[in-house]
CSV table of C-alpha atoms in Angstrom, one decimal:
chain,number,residue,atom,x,y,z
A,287,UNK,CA,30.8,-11.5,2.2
A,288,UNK,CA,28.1,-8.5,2.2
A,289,UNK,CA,26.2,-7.9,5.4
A,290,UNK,CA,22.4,-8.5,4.5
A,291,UNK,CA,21.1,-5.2,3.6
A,292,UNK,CA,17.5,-5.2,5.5
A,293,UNK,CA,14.8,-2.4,4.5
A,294,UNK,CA,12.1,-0.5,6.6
A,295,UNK,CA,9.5,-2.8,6.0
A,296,UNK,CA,11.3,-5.7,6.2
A,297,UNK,CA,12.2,-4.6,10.0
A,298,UNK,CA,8.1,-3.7,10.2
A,299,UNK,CA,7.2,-7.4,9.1
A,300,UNK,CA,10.0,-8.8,11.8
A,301,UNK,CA,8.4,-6.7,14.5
A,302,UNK,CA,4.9,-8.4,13.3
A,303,UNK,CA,4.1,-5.0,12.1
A,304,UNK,CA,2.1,-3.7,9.1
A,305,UNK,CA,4.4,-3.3,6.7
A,306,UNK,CA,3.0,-0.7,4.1
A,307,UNK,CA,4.7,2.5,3.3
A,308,UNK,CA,1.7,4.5,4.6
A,309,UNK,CA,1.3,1.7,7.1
A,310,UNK,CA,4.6,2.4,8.8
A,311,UNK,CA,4.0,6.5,7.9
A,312,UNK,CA,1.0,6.4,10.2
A,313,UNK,CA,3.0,4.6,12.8
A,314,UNK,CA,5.9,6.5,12.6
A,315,UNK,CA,3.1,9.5,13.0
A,316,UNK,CA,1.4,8.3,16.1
A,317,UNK,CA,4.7,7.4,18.1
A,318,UNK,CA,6.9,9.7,19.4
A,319,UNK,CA,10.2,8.7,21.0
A,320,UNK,CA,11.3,11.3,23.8
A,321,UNK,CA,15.4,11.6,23.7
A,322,UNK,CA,15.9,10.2,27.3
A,323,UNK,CA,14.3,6.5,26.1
A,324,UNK,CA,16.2,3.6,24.6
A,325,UNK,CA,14.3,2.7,21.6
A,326,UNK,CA,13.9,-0.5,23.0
A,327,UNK,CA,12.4,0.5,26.1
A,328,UNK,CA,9.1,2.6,24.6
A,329,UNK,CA,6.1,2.0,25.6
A,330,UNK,CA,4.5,1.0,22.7
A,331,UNK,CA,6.5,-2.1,22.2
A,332,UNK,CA,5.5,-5.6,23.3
A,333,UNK,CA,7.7,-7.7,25.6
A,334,UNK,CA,9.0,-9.6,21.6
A,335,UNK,CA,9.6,-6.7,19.9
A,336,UNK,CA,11.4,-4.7,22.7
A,337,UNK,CA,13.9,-8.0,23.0
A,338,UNK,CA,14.5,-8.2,19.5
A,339,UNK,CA,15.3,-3.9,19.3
A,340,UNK,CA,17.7,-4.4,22.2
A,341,UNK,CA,19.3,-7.9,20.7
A,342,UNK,CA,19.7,-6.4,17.1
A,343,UNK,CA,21.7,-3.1,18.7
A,344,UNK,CA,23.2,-4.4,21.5
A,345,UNK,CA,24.8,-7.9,19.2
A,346,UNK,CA,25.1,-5.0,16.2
A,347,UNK,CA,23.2,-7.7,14.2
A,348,UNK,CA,22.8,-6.8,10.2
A,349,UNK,CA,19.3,-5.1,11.3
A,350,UNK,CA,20.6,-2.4,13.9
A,351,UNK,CA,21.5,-0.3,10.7
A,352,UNK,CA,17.3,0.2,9.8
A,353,UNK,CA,16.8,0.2,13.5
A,354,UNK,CA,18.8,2.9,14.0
A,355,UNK,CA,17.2,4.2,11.5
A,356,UNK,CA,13.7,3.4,13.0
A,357,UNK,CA,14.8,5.2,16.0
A,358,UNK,CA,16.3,8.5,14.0
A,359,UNK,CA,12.6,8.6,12.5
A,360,UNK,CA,10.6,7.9,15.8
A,361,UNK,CA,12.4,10.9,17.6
A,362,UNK,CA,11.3,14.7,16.5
């Protein structure tokens, strides 16, 4: 069986996010991740969201791939 492939803004939608390609731009542009925080543990997540970024990584669920790649994005 595949692993369910899951895209940007599907994740965005998940998180109760706009999901939007400039929607998720303009988030991606007004939140910075510094390298010493968990993705899980910014500040700009509710108490929801941060449990479902730690579940998907930490269970390595079929969504931790596009959260990863949400983090890879989130840190510059």
């Amino acid at each position: 069986m595949e692993p369910a492939f899951h895209s940007m803004p599907s994740l965005f939608e998940q998180l109760g996010l706009p999901s939007g390609d400039s929607e998720i731009a303009a988030f991606i542009d007004r939140h910075v991740l510094p390298p010493n925080v968990p993705l899980a543990d910014a500040n700009f997540w509710n108490e929801g969201q941060a449990r479902f970024l730690r579940d998907c990584l930490e269970e390595d669920a079929d969504w931790a791939e596009v959260v990863d790649h949400l983090d890879a994005r989130l840190r510059r």
